[in-house]
Amino acid sequence: MTTEVRRAAAAERRGGRLALIAGGVVVGGAALAVTGASALLASRLVTPPRNPPDDITVLGVDEHGVRLGRTPDTGLPGVYALWVGEQLAVVGGVVSEDAHSVTRAVDARSRALLDGVASARWSGYAVFKPSQVSDEVERVDVPTEFGPAPAWIMGDQDATTWCVQVHGRGVTRRETIRAAPIYLERGIPVMAVSYRNDTEAPPSRHGKYRLGLDEWRDVDDAIELALARGAERIVLQGWSMGGQIALQVARRSRHRRRIAGLVLDSPVVGWRPTLMLQVALVRLPAWLVDTAVGLLGSPASMLSGSRSLDFDELDNVLHADALSQPILLLHSADDGYVPPDASRALAEARPDLVDYREWTTARHTKLWNFDRTRYEQHVRDWLDARGITAFS
């Protein structure tokens, strides 16, 4: 082999090694990018949100009401609320609207609160205080493994059927107050509960959501307190992630035979469809869901600050056969946050148990706000059909 040939061969080998190194850097960088994006998505899912940003522009207040920037929410029929800092302003029906704004009715208190405000946050808390629905309100502490979790008990506690209300992700028990009158008018007391990491109950050791896998234990402790006070049957109502928690209670609770039924409002029946929608809304690739779920389900979940999660255990369609209680399931087709796919699938899997009522236009956990009369009639009819009263 001539010197020139050997030099050419050596140069080719060096070039090949450089190409491999460069390729490795690209692949390694891509892998790190995927891991980082997945870890970020996973972390957002399990980290309790704090101080969510305002999402509504307040354009002014006049004698007609409050003028708001147009969004998919602000033009909806019904009664809603706006967070102004830590206070709530109730907003009534639409008075007038144009292409860019919506004017909604407000009372004197809300008018004063909104005067001079530039932005606020949309809410369904049109009724948000126990004193608005009952003259009989007791604040209690539910003993849990991490300490006392506050709850409200509304109504006459002599009844043998109680309703336990479970709020959703990133909110508090105030979310559930608007549904309390449905039960209170029947003489059924309502317990609105808190659970770990919701800013009211004690945090868990890691301070992260378990998406229902552990939170159900705190609700089970609340049921224990209700039973100790004379309850014999429990109606569970869960909102959004609270629906997932209620389903976990129905499957796992030591008191599950005491559960007379479940009312689920916009529930997270399974997490994968919800994650798919969330990444689509922010225009991220769908495969991030698989990598984020894989990360959260593995020892690498530490990258999100969480212990590993079993997403199959969180898929109640997979475990539909384990359910035995009647379920009223209310979901809007255009929920916008938790798609109805898993709710529909659960209804198809257990038509013997699930009474599925699909709405349109109402969006996420705002069905009561959108049409209170229809919402309350759905629940009343379902309770009547199952003979659920204060003492039976």
mmCIF file of C-alpha atoms in Angstrom:
data_model
loop_
_atom_site.group_PDB
_atom_site.id
_atom_site.type_symbol
_atom_site.label_atom_id
_atom_site.label_comp_id
_atom_site.label_asym_id
_atom_site.label_seq_id
_atom_site.Cartn_x
_atom_site.Cartn_y
_atom_site.Cartn_z
ATOM 1 C CA MET A 1 0.000 0.000 0.000
ATOM 2 C CA THR A 2 1.503 3.324 -1.063
ATOM 3 C CA THR A 3 1.906 6.228 1.342
ATOM 4 C CA GLU A 4 -0.753 8.182 -0.531
ATOM 5 C CA VAL A 5 -3.255 5.334 -0.244
ATOM 6 C CA ARG A 6 -2.573 4.908 3.492
ATOM 7 C CA ARG A 7 -3.030 8.644 4.058
ATOM 8 C CA ALA A 8 -6.288 8.614 2.123
ATOM 9 C CA ALA A 9 -7.576 5.621 4.147
ATOM 10 C CA ALA A 10 -6.610 7.273 7.434
ATOM 11 C CA ALA A 11 -8.350 10.478 6.419
ATOM 12 C CA GLU A 12 -11.488 8.495 5.531
ATOM 13 C CA ARG A 13 -11.450 6.768 8.915
ATOM 14 C CA ARG A 14 -11.044 10.113 10.739
ATOM 15 C CA GLY A 15 -13.910 11.529 8.716
ATOM 16 C CA GLY A 16 -16.064 8.545 9.599
ATOM 17 C CA ARG A 17 -15.275 8.925 13.294
ATOM 18 C CA LEU A 18 -16.091 12.635 13.170
ATOM 19 C CA ALA A 19 -19.382 11.881 11.429
ATOM 20 C CA LEU A 20 -20.268 9.324 14.110
ATOM 21 C CA ILE A 21 -19.385 11.778 16.852
ATOM 22 C CA ALA A 22 -21.437 14.520 15.204
ATOM 23 C CA GLY A 23 -24.328 12.134 14.718
ATOM 24 C CA GLY A 24 -24.093 11.096 18.354
ATOM 25 C CA VAL A 25 -24.207 14.712 19.448
ATOM 26 C CA VAL A 26 -27.326 15.309 17.337
ATOM 27 C CA VAL A 27 -29.050 12.142 18.581
ATOM 28 C CA GLY A 28 -28.020 12.819 22.156
ATOM 29 C CA GLY A 29 -29.223 16.409 21.913
ATOM 30 C CA ALA A 30 -32.540 15.281 20.473
ATOM 31 C CA ALA A 31 -32.922 12.697 23.229
ATOM 32 C CA LEU A 32 -32.232 15.343 25.862
ATOM 33 C CA ALA A 33 -34.735 17.666 24.215
ATOM 34 C CA VAL A 34 -37.407 14.933 24.211
ATOM 35 C CA THR A 35 -36.654 14.067 27.841
ATOM 36 C CA GLY A 36 -36.781 17.728 28.824
ATOM 37 C CA ALA A 37 -40.092 18.386 27.058
ATOM 38 C CA SER A 38 -41.592 15.220 28.522
ATOM 39 C CA ALA A 39 -40.384 16.085 31.998
ATOM 40 C CA LEU A 40 -41.888 19.570 31.669
ATOM 41 C CA LEU A 41 -45.276 18.190 30.596
ATOM 42 C CA ALA A 42 -45.156 15.568 33.354
ATOM 43 C CA SER A 43 -44.215 18.159 35.944
ATOM 44 C CA ARG A 44 -47.060 20.463 34.929
ATOM 45 C CA LEU A 45 -49.531 17.611 35.260
ATOM 46 C CA VAL A 46 -48.570 16.651 38.820
ATOM 47 C CA THR A 47 -47.654 20.085 40.207
ATOM 48 C CA PRO A 48 -50.545 21.882 41.912
ATOM 49 C CA PRO A 49 -51.037 25.204 40.076
ATOM 50 C CA ARG A 50 -50.512 28.340 42.104
ATOM 51 C CA ASN A 51 -51.767 31.824 41.235
ATOM 52 C CA PRO A 52 -53.222 31.081 37.783
ATOM 53 C CA PRO A 53 -53.115 34.125 35.499
ATOM 54 C CA ASP A 54 -56.073 36.315 34.627
ATOM 55 C CA ASP A 55 -57.681 35.250 31.357
ATOM 56 C CA ILE A 56 -60.394 37.877 30.854
ATOM 57 C CA THR A 57 -60.000 41.514 29.837
ATOM 58 C CA VAL A 58 -62.320 43.882 31.705
ATOM 59 C CA LEU A 59 -63.109 46.774 29.356
ATOM 60 C CA GLY A 60 -65.212 48.804 31.757
ATOM 61 C CA VAL A 61 -68.288 49.013 33.977
ATOM 62 C CA ASP A 62 -71.328 51.173 33.316
ATOM 63 C CA GLU A 63 -75.042 51.269 34.119
ATOM 64 C CA HIS A 64 -75.645 48.325 31.794
ATOM 65 C CA GLY A 65 -73.148 45.964 33.402
ATOM 66 C CA VAL A 66 -69.534 44.899 32.966
ATOM 67 C CA ARG A 67 -68.027 44.889 29.475
ATOM 68 C CA LEU A 68 -65.614 42.008 28.884
ATOM 69 C CA GLY A 69 -63.348 41.035 26.032
ATOM 70 C CA ARG A 70 -64.911 38.288 23.937
ATOM 71 C CA THR A 71 -63.661 34.734 24.615
ATOM 72 C CA PRO A 72 -65.275 31.291 24.205
ATOM 73 C CA ASP A 73 -66.495 31.685 27.812
ATOM 74 C CA THR A 74 -67.633 35.277 28.174
ATOM 75 C CA GLY A 75 -70.471 35.009 25.642
ATOM 76 C CA LEU A 76 -72.056 31.884 27.109
ATOM 77 C CA PRO A 77 -75.596 31.982 28.518
ATOM 78 C CA GLY A 78 -75.937 31.565 32.261
ATOM 79 C CA VAL A 79 -74.469 32.937 35.483
ATOM 80 C CA TYR A 80 -70.728 32.868 36.228
ATOM 81 C CA ALA A 81 -68.124 34.686 38.311
ATOM 82 C CA LEU A 82 -64.860 36.543 37.941
ATOM 83 C CA TRP A 83 -61.917 36.272 40.294
ATOM 84 C CA VAL A 84 -60.588 39.724 41.144
ATOM 85 C CA GLY A 85 -57.534 38.955 43.215
ATOM 86 C CA GLU A 86 -58.911 36.804 46.037
ATOM 87 C CA GLN A 87 -62.488 38.074 45.688
ATOM 88 C CA LEU A 88 -65.318 36.890 43.465
ATOM 89 C CA ALA A 89 -67.672 39.035 41.419
ATOM 90 C CA VAL A 90 -70.822 37.299 40.156
ATOM 91 C CA VAL A 91 -71.764 38.114 36.551
ATOM 92 C CA GLY A 92 -75.229 37.468 35.185
ATOM 93 C CA GLY A 93 -76.648 36.996 31.710
ATOM 94 C CA VAL A 94 -75.539 38.675 28.502
ATOM 95 C CA VAL A 95 -77.009 42.179 28.095
ATOM 96 C CA SER A 96 -75.380 43.078 24.785
ATOM 97 C CA GLU A 97 -72.480 41.968 22.609
ATOM 98 C CA ASP A 98 -70.499 42.744 19.507
ATOM 99 C CA ALA A 99 -67.660 41.129 17.593
ATOM 100 C CA HIS A 100 -65.067 41.995 20.225
ATOM 101 C CA SER A 101 -66.873 42.340 23.549
ATOM 102 C CA VAL A 102 -69.707 41.063 25.734
ATOM 103 C CA THR A 103 -71.600 43.073 28.351
ATOM 104 C CA ARG A 104 -73.016 41.044 31.242
ATOM 105 C CA ALA A 105 -75.312 42.053 34.084
ATOM 106 C CA VAL A 106 -73.817 42.604 37.554
ATOM 107 C CA ASP A 107 -75.230 43.506 40.943
ATOM 108 C CA ALA A 108 -74.088 46.521 42.981
ATOM 109 C CA ARG A 109 -71.440 44.588 44.927
ATOM 110 C CA SER A 110 -69.870 43.059 41.808
ATOM 111 C CA ARG A 111 -70.078 46.393 39.970
ATOM 112 C CA ALA A 112 -68.055 48.061 42.737
ATOM 113 C CA LEU A 113 -65.532 45.227 42.818
ATOM 114 C CA LEU A 114 -64.966 45.351 39.057
ATOM 115 C CA ASP A 115 -64.815 49.121 38.747
ATOM 116 C CA GLY A 116 -61.318 50.139 37.578
ATOM 117 C CA VAL A 117 -60.134 46.530 37.154
ATOM 118 C CA ALA A 118 -58.243 45.727 33.933
ATOM 119 C CA SER A 119 -58.344 41.918 34.029
ATOM 120 C CA ALA A 120 -59.884 39.012 35.941
ATOM 121 C CA ARG A 121 -60.163 35.240 35.855
ATOM 122 C CA TRP A 122 -63.260 33.345 34.664
ATOM 123 C CA SER A 123 -64.913 31.032 37.182
ATOM 124 C CA GLY A 124 -67.982 28.906 37.748
ATOM 125 C CA TYR A 125 -68.229 29.950 41.406
ATOM 126 C CA ALA A 126 -71.493 31.879 41.054
ATOM 127 C CA VAL A 127 -72.365 30.356 44.456
ATOM 128 C CA PHE A 128 -69.257 29.951 46.582
ATOM 129 C CA LYS A 129 -70.082 30.259 50.294
ATOM 130 C CA PRO A 130 -71.802 27.571 52.412
ATOM 131 C CA SER A 131 -73.872 30.326 54.041
ATOM 132 C CA GLN A 132 -75.423 31.047 50.630
ATOM 133 C CA VAL A 133 -77.056 27.616 50.541
ATOM 134 C CA SER A 134 -77.685 26.668 54.182
ATOM 135 C CA ASP A 135 -78.251 28.209 57.596
ATOM 136 C CA GLU A 136 -76.743 25.082 59.129
ATOM 137 C CA VAL A 137 -73.010 25.024 58.392
ATOM 138 C CA GLU A 138 -70.319 23.312 60.436
ATOM 139 C CA ARG A 139 -66.606 23.456 59.725
ATOM 140 C CA VAL A 140 -64.925 20.155 60.598
ATOM 141 C CA ASP A 141 -61.451 18.690 60.295
ATOM 142 C CA VAL A 142 -61.222 15.264 58.698
ATOM 143 C CA PRO A 143 -58.352 13.199 60.174
ATOM 144 C CA THR A 144 -56.064 12.032 57.346
ATOM 145 C CA GLU A 145 -52.616 10.455 57.232
ATOM 146 C CA PHE A 146 -51.024 13.898 56.742
ATOM 147 C CA GLY A 147 -53.135 15.756 59.280
ATOM 148 C CA PRO A 148 -56.547 17.445 59.526
ATOM 149 C CA ALA A 149 -58.215 18.277 56.193
ATOM 150 C CA PRO A 150 -60.923 20.957 56.506
ATOM 151 C CA ALA A 151 -64.451 20.300 55.295
ATOM 152 C CA TRP A 152 -67.831 21.982 55.469
ATOM 153 C CA ILE A 153 -70.975 20.099 56.463
ATOM 154 C CA MET A 154 -74.145 21.828 55.313
ATOM 155 C CA GLY A 155 -77.676 20.876 56.317
ATOM 156 C CA ASP A 156 -79.392 18.666 58.883
ATOM 157 C CA GLN A 157 -76.992 15.937 59.978
ATOM 158 C CA ASP A 158 -79.781 13.678 61.291
ATOM 159 C CA ALA A 159 -80.284 12.166 57.829
ATOM 160 C CA THR A 160 -78.930 8.701 57.057
ATOM 161 C CA THR A 161 -78.009 9.566 53.456
ATOM 162 C CA TRP A 162 -75.188 12.084 53.009
ATOM 163 C CA CYS A 163 -73.617 13.640 49.928
ATOM 164 C CA VAL A 164 -69.832 14.020 49.788
ATOM 165 C CA GLN A 165 -68.610 16.575 47.241
ATOM 166 C CA VAL A 166 -65.099 16.270 45.727
ATOM 167 C CA HIS A 167 -63.592 19.233 43.882
ATOM 168 C CA GLY A 168 -61.228 19.140 40.916
ATOM 169 C CA ARG A 169 -57.578 19.834 40.168
ATOM 170 C CA GLY A 170 -56.204 23.256 40.998
ATOM 171 C CA VAL A 171 -59.325 24.486 42.813
ATOM 172 C CA THR A 172 -60.909 24.128 46.257
ATOM 173 C CA ARG A 173 -64.103 22.827 47.827
ATOM 174 C CA ARG A 174 -65.822 26.099 46.936
ATOM 175 C CA GLU A 175 -66.192 24.666 43.424
ATOM 176 C CA THR A 176 -68.858 22.259 44.673
ATOM 177 C CA ILE A 177 -71.128 24.606 46.664
ATOM 178 C CA ARG A 178 -73.362 25.439 43.682
ATOM 179 C CA ALA A 179 -74.660 21.833 43.569
ATOM 180 C CA ALA A 180 -75.414 21.591 47.291
ATOM 181 C CA PRO A 181 -79.042 22.860 47.118
ATOM 182 C CA ILE A 182 -80.053 19.833 45.019
ATOM 183 C CA TYR A 183 -79.356 17.603 48.011
ATOM 184 C CA LEU A 184 -80.211 20.027 50.811
ATOM 185 C CA GLU A 185 -83.762 20.480 49.490
ATOM 186 C CA ARG A 186 -84.223 16.707 49.914
ATOM 187 C CA GLY A 187 -82.916 16.813 53.493
ATOM 188 C CA ILE A 188 -79.570 15.258 52.490
ATOM 189 C CA PRO A 189 -76.625 16.983 54.207
ATOM 190 C CA VAL A 190 -73.645 17.887 52.038
ATOM 191 C CA MET A 191 -70.000 17.553 53.036
ATOM 192 C CA ALA A 192 -67.606 19.545 50.837
ATOM 193 C CA VAL A 193 -64.148 18.085 51.411
ATOM 194 C CA SER A 194 -60.508 18.969 50.805
ATOM 195 C CA TYR A 195 -57.644 16.611 49.989
ATOM 196 C CA ARG A 196 -53.851 16.594 49.975
ATOM 197 C CA ASN A 197 -52.068 19.325 47.989
ATOM 198 C CA ASP A 198 -55.192 21.389 47.267
ATOM 199 C CA THR A 199 -53.900 24.376 49.354
ATOM 200 C CA GLU A 200 -56.397 23.668 52.163
ATOM 201 C CA ALA A 201 -55.612 20.109 53.255
ATOM 202 C CA PRO A 202 -52.083 19.216 54.414
ATOM 203 C CA PRO A 203 -49.598 18.579 51.591
ATOM 204 C CA SER A 204 -48.161 15.138 50.906
ATOM 205 C CA ARG A 205 -44.453 14.477 51.405
ATOM 206 C CA HIS A 206 -43.623 15.332 47.790
ATOM 207 C CA GLY A 207 -46.259 18.053 47.437
ATOM 208 C CA LYS A 208 -47.353 16.624 44.079
ATOM 209 C CA TYR A 209 -50.689 15.400 42.767
ATOM 210 C CA ARG A 210 -51.121 11.677 42.338
ATOM 211 C CA LEU A 211 -54.037 12.324 39.951
ATOM 212 C CA GLY A 212 -56.428 10.250 42.072
ATOM 213 C CA LEU A 213 -54.192 7.327 43.039
ATOM 214 C CA ASP A 214 -53.670 8.619 46.597
ATOM 215 C CA GLU A 215 -56.109 11.522 46.978
ATOM 216 C CA TRP A 216 -59.026 9.106 47.259
ATOM 217 C CA ARG A 217 -57.750 8.077 50.703
ATOM 218 C CA ASP A 218 -58.554 11.525 52.113
ATOM 219 C CA VAL A 219 -62.088 11.335 50.682
ATOM 220 C CA ASP A 220 -62.423 7.873 52.209
ATOM 221 C CA ASP A 221 -61.474 9.398 55.570
ATOM 222 C CA ALA A 222 -64.227 11.989 55.076
ATOM 223 C CA ILE A 223 -66.713 9.173 54.466
ATOM 224 C CA GLU A 224 -65.488 7.574 57.695
ATOM 225 C CA LEU A 225 -66.344 10.791 59.547
ATOM 226 C CA ALA A 226 -69.798 10.943 57.938
ATOM 227 C CA LEU A 227 -70.504 7.340 58.931
ATOM 228 C CA ALA A 228 -69.372 8.057 62.489
ATOM 229 C CA ARG A 229 -71.956 10.851 62.594
ATOM 230 C CA GLY A 230 -74.821 8.590 61.571
ATOM 231 C CA ALA A 231 -74.664 8.369 57.788
ATOM 232 C CA GLU A 232 -75.540 4.953 56.384
ATOM 233 C CA ARG A 233 -75.382 5.722 52.649
ATOM 234 C CA ILE A 234 -73.194 8.097 50.664
ATOM 235 C CA VAL A 235 -73.753 9.835 47.329
ATOM 236 C CA LEU A 236 -70.396 10.909 45.908
ATOM 237 C CA GLN A 237 -70.263 13.856 43.528
ATOM 238 C CA GLY A 238 -66.948 14.514 41.794
ATOM 239 C CA TRP A 239 -65.919 17.393 39.549
ATOM 240 C CA SER A 240 -63.177 17.011 36.905
ATOM 241 C CA MET A 241 -60.243 15.300 38.689
ATOM 242 C CA GLY A 242 -62.652 14.935 41.607
ATOM 243 C CA GLY A 243 -64.563 12.550 39.329
ATOM 244 C CA GLN A 244 -61.439 10.421 38.977
ATOM 245 C CA ILE A 245 -61.032 10.492 42.757
ATOM 246 C CA ALA A 246 -64.681 9.504 43.269
ATOM 247 C CA LEU A 247 -64.252 6.556 40.890
ATOM 248 C CA GLN A 248 -61.151 5.446 42.782
ATOM 249 C CA VAL A 249 -63.151 5.608 46.027
ATOM 250 C CA ALA A 250 -65.941 3.560 44.437
ATOM 251 C CA ARG A 251 -63.432 0.880 43.424
ATOM 252 C CA ARG A 252 -61.117 0.874 46.444
ATOM 253 C CA SER A 253 -62.885 2.176 49.550
ATOM 254 C CA ARG A 254 -63.420 -0.033 52.553
ATOM 255 C CA HIS A 255 -66.838 1.656 52.643
ATOM 256 C CA ARG A 256 -67.723 1.114 48.986
ATOM 257 C CA ARG A 257 -70.852 -0.889 49.894
ATOM 258 C CA ARG A 258 -72.166 2.252 51.582
ATOM 259 C CA ILE A 259 -71.924 4.251 48.359
ATOM 260 C CA ALA A 260 -75.438 4.586 46.937
ATOM 261 C CA GLY A 261 -74.278 6.231 43.714
ATOM 262 C CA LEU A 262 -71.948 8.663 41.994
ATOM 263 C CA VAL A 263 -72.671 11.940 40.220
ATOM 264 C CA LEU A 264 -69.767 12.891 37.946
ATOM 265 C CA ASP A 265 -69.470 16.375 36.452
ATOM 266 C CA SER A 266 -66.965 16.680 33.551
ATOM 267 C CA PRO A 267 -64.892 13.843 35.053
ATOM 268 C CA VAL A 268 -61.385 12.685 34.217
ATOM 269 C CA VAL A 269 -62.370 9.056 33.676
ATOM 270 C CA GLY A 270 -58.927 8.377 32.170
ATOM 271 C CA TRP A 271 -55.943 10.703 31.884
ATOM 272 C CA ARG A 272 -54.589 9.903 28.416
ATOM 273 C CA PRO A 273 -57.406 11.586 26.406
ATOM 274 C CA THR A 274 -57.083 14.676 28.605
ATOM 275 C CA LEU A 275 -53.338 14.862 28.002
ATOM 276 C CA MET A 276 -53.830 14.402 24.265
ATOM 277 C CA LEU A 277 -56.189 17.374 24.197
ATOM 278 C CA GLN A 278 -53.857 19.533 26.293
ATOM 279 C CA VAL A 279 -50.849 19.029 24.035
ATOM 280 C CA ALA A 280 -53.034 19.662 20.976
ATOM 281 C CA LEU A 281 -54.238 22.966 22.445
ATOM 282 C CA VAL A 282 -50.671 24.251 22.748
ATOM 283 C CA ARG A 283 -49.671 22.679 19.410
ATOM 284 C CA LEU A 284 -47.178 20.203 20.784
ATOM 285 C CA PRO A 285 -46.650 16.802 19.123
ATOM 286 C CA ALA A 286 -48.939 14.018 20.339
ATOM 287 C CA TRP A 287 -46.026 11.673 20.987
ATOM 288 C CA LEU A 288 -45.071 13.858 23.964
ATOM 289 C CA VAL A 289 -48.049 12.348 25.787
ATOM 290 C CA ASP A 290 -46.639 8.832 25.448
ATOM 291 C CA THR A 291 -43.186 9.926 26.583
ATOM 292 C CA ALA A 292 -44.589 11.948 29.509
ATOM 293 C CA VAL A 293 -46.832 9.056 30.602
ATOM 294 C CA GLY A 294 -43.891 6.687 30.226
ATOM 295 C CA LEU A 295 -41.718 8.985 32.315
ATOM 296 C CA LEU A 296 -44.327 9.341 35.076
ATOM 297 C CA GLY A 297 -44.810 5.587 35.109
ATOM 298 C CA SER A 298 -41.100 4.827 35.532
ATOM 299 C CA PRO A 299 -38.314 5.483 38.053
ATOM 300 C CA ALA A 300 -37.460 8.517 35.876
ATOM 301 C CA SER A 301 -40.584 10.179 37.301
ATOM 302 C CA MET A 302 -38.177 11.840 39.734
ATOM 303 C CA LEU A 303 -37.476 14.282 36.881
ATOM 304 C CA SER A 304 -40.973 15.674 37.483
ATOM 305 C CA GLY A 305 -40.564 15.639 41.262
ATOM 306 C CA SER A 306 -43.133 12.853 41.588
ATOM 307 C CA ARG A 307 -43.204 9.197 42.459
ATOM 308 C CA SER A 308 -44.124 6.880 39.605
ATOM 309 C CA LEU A 309 -47.778 6.677 38.561
ATOM 310 C CA ASP A 310 -49.740 3.748 37.152
ATOM 311 C CA PHE A 311 -51.854 5.212 34.347
ATOM 312 C CA ASP A 312 -53.634 1.915 33.787
ATOM 313 C CA GLU A 313 -54.937 2.117 37.346
ATOM 314 C CA LEU A 314 -56.149 5.617 36.520
ATOM 315 C CA ASP A 315 -58.059 4.336 33.468
ATOM 316 C CA ASN A 316 -61.502 3.525 34.816
ATOM 317 C CA VAL A 317 -62.654 2.132 31.480
ATOM 318 C CA LEU A 318 -60.076 -0.648 31.882
ATOM 319 C CA HIS A 319 -61.504 -1.314 35.342
ATOM 320 C CA ALA A 320 -65.169 -0.802 34.508
ATOM 321 C CA ASP A 321 -66.001 -4.318 35.728
ATOM 322 C CA ALA A 322 -64.845 -3.346 39.225
ATOM 323 C CA LEU A 323 -67.590 -0.731 39.523
ATOM 324 C CA SER A 324 -70.885 -1.677 41.142
ATOM 325 C CA GLN A 325 -72.594 1.633 41.961
ATOM 326 C CA PRO A 326 -75.025 3.520 39.708
ATOM 327 C CA ILE A 327 -73.455 6.559 38.047
ATOM 328 C CA LEU A 328 -74.916 9.762 36.628
ATOM 329 C CA LEU A 329 -72.300 11.097 34.222
ATOM 330 C CA LEU A 330 -72.634 14.649 32.870
ATOM 331 C CA HIS A 331 -70.162 15.918 30.260
ATOM 332 C CA SER A 332 -70.121 18.591 27.565
ATOM 333 C CA ALA A 333 -69.046 17.499 24.098
ATOM 334 C CA ASP A 334 -67.012 20.705 23.775
ATOM 335 C CA ASP A 335 -65.583 20.583 27.294
ATOM 336 C CA GLY A 336 -62.343 22.232 26.179
ATOM 337 C CA TYR A 337 -60.230 20.747 28.958
ATOM 338 C CA VAL A 338 -61.298 17.152 29.648
ATOM 339 C CA PRO A 339 -62.649 15.595 26.444
ATOM 340 C CA PRO A 340 -65.687 13.296 26.795
ATOM 341 C CA ASP A 341 -64.021 10.321 25.056
ATOM 342 C CA ALA A 342 -63.373 8.328 28.240
ATOM 343 C CA SER A 343 -66.798 9.231 29.658
ATOM 344 C CA ARG A 344 -68.445 7.885 26.512
ATOM 345 C CA ALA A 345 -66.300 4.754 26.689
ATOM 346 C CA LEU A 346 -67.268 4.115 30.316
ATOM 347 C CA ALA A 347 -70.945 4.521 29.433
ATOM 348 C CA GLU A 348 -70.508 2.007 26.600
ATOM 349 C CA ALA A 349 -68.627 -0.421 28.853
ATOM 350 C CA ARG A 350 -71.224 -0.295 31.661
ATOM 351 C CA PRO A 351 -74.620 0.697 30.256
ATOM 352 C CA ASP A 352 -76.169 -1.165 33.200
ATOM 353 C CA LEU A 353 -74.654 1.348 35.647
ATOM 354 C CA VAL A 354 -73.952 4.574 33.767
ATOM 355 C CA ASP A 355 -76.659 7.095 32.902
ATOM 356 C CA TYR A 356 -74.721 9.316 30.477
ATOM 357 C CA ARG A 357 -76.039 12.782 29.654
ATOM 358 C CA GLU A 358 -73.969 14.623 27.066
ATOM 359 C CA TRP A 359 -74.331 18.400 26.769
ATOM 360 C CA THR A 360 -73.086 20.868 24.176
ATOM 361 C CA THR A 361 -71.660 24.383 24.557
ATOM 362 C CA ALA A 362 -71.473 24.185 28.378
ATOM 363 C CA ARG A 363 -67.674 23.648 28.548
ATOM 364 C CA HIS A 364 -65.691 22.295 31.513
ATOM 365 C CA THR A 365 -67.477 22.027 34.907
ATOM 366 C CA LYS A 366 -69.807 24.880 33.887
ATOM 367 C CA LEU A 367 -72.907 22.830 33.123
ATOM 368 C CA TRP A 368 -74.704 24.149 36.205
ATOM 369 C CA ASN A 369 -73.789 27.709 35.227
ATOM 370 C CA PHE A 370 -74.889 27.231 31.627
ATOM 371 C CA ASP A 371 -78.338 25.858 32.490
ATOM 372 C CA ARG A 372 -79.011 25.491 36.193
ATOM 373 C CA THR A 373 -82.589 24.285 35.726
ATOM 374 C CA ARG A 374 -81.602 21.471 33.375
ATOM 375 C CA TYR A 375 -78.619 20.461 35.529
ATOM 376 C CA GLU A 376 -80.617 20.250 38.734
ATOM 377 C CA GLN A 377 -83.429 18.358 36.994
ATOM 378 C CA HIS A 378 -80.959 15.751 35.687
ATOM 379 C CA VAL A 379 -79.684 15.106 39.208
ATOM 380 C CA ARG A 380 -83.150 15.140 40.815
ATOM 381 C CA ASP A 381 -84.561 12.702 38.266
ATOM 382 C CA TRP A 382 -81.598 10.373 38.741
ATOM 383 C CA LEU A 383 -81.937 10.459 42.549
ATOM 384 C CA ASP A 384 -85.680 9.815 42.264
ATOM 385 C CA ALA A 385 -85.193 6.900 39.881
ATOM 386 C CA ARG A 386 -82.932 5.229 42.446
ATOM 387 C CA GLY A 387 -85.092 6.061 45.443
ATOM 388 C CA ILE A 388 -82.312 8.063 47.083
ATOM 389 C CA THR A 389 -83.780 10.210 49.851
ATOM 390 C CA ALA A 390 -82.562 11.549 53.177
ATOM 391 C CA PHE A 391 -83.538 8.353 54.980
ATOM 392 C CA SER A 392 -83.429 5.638 52.349
#
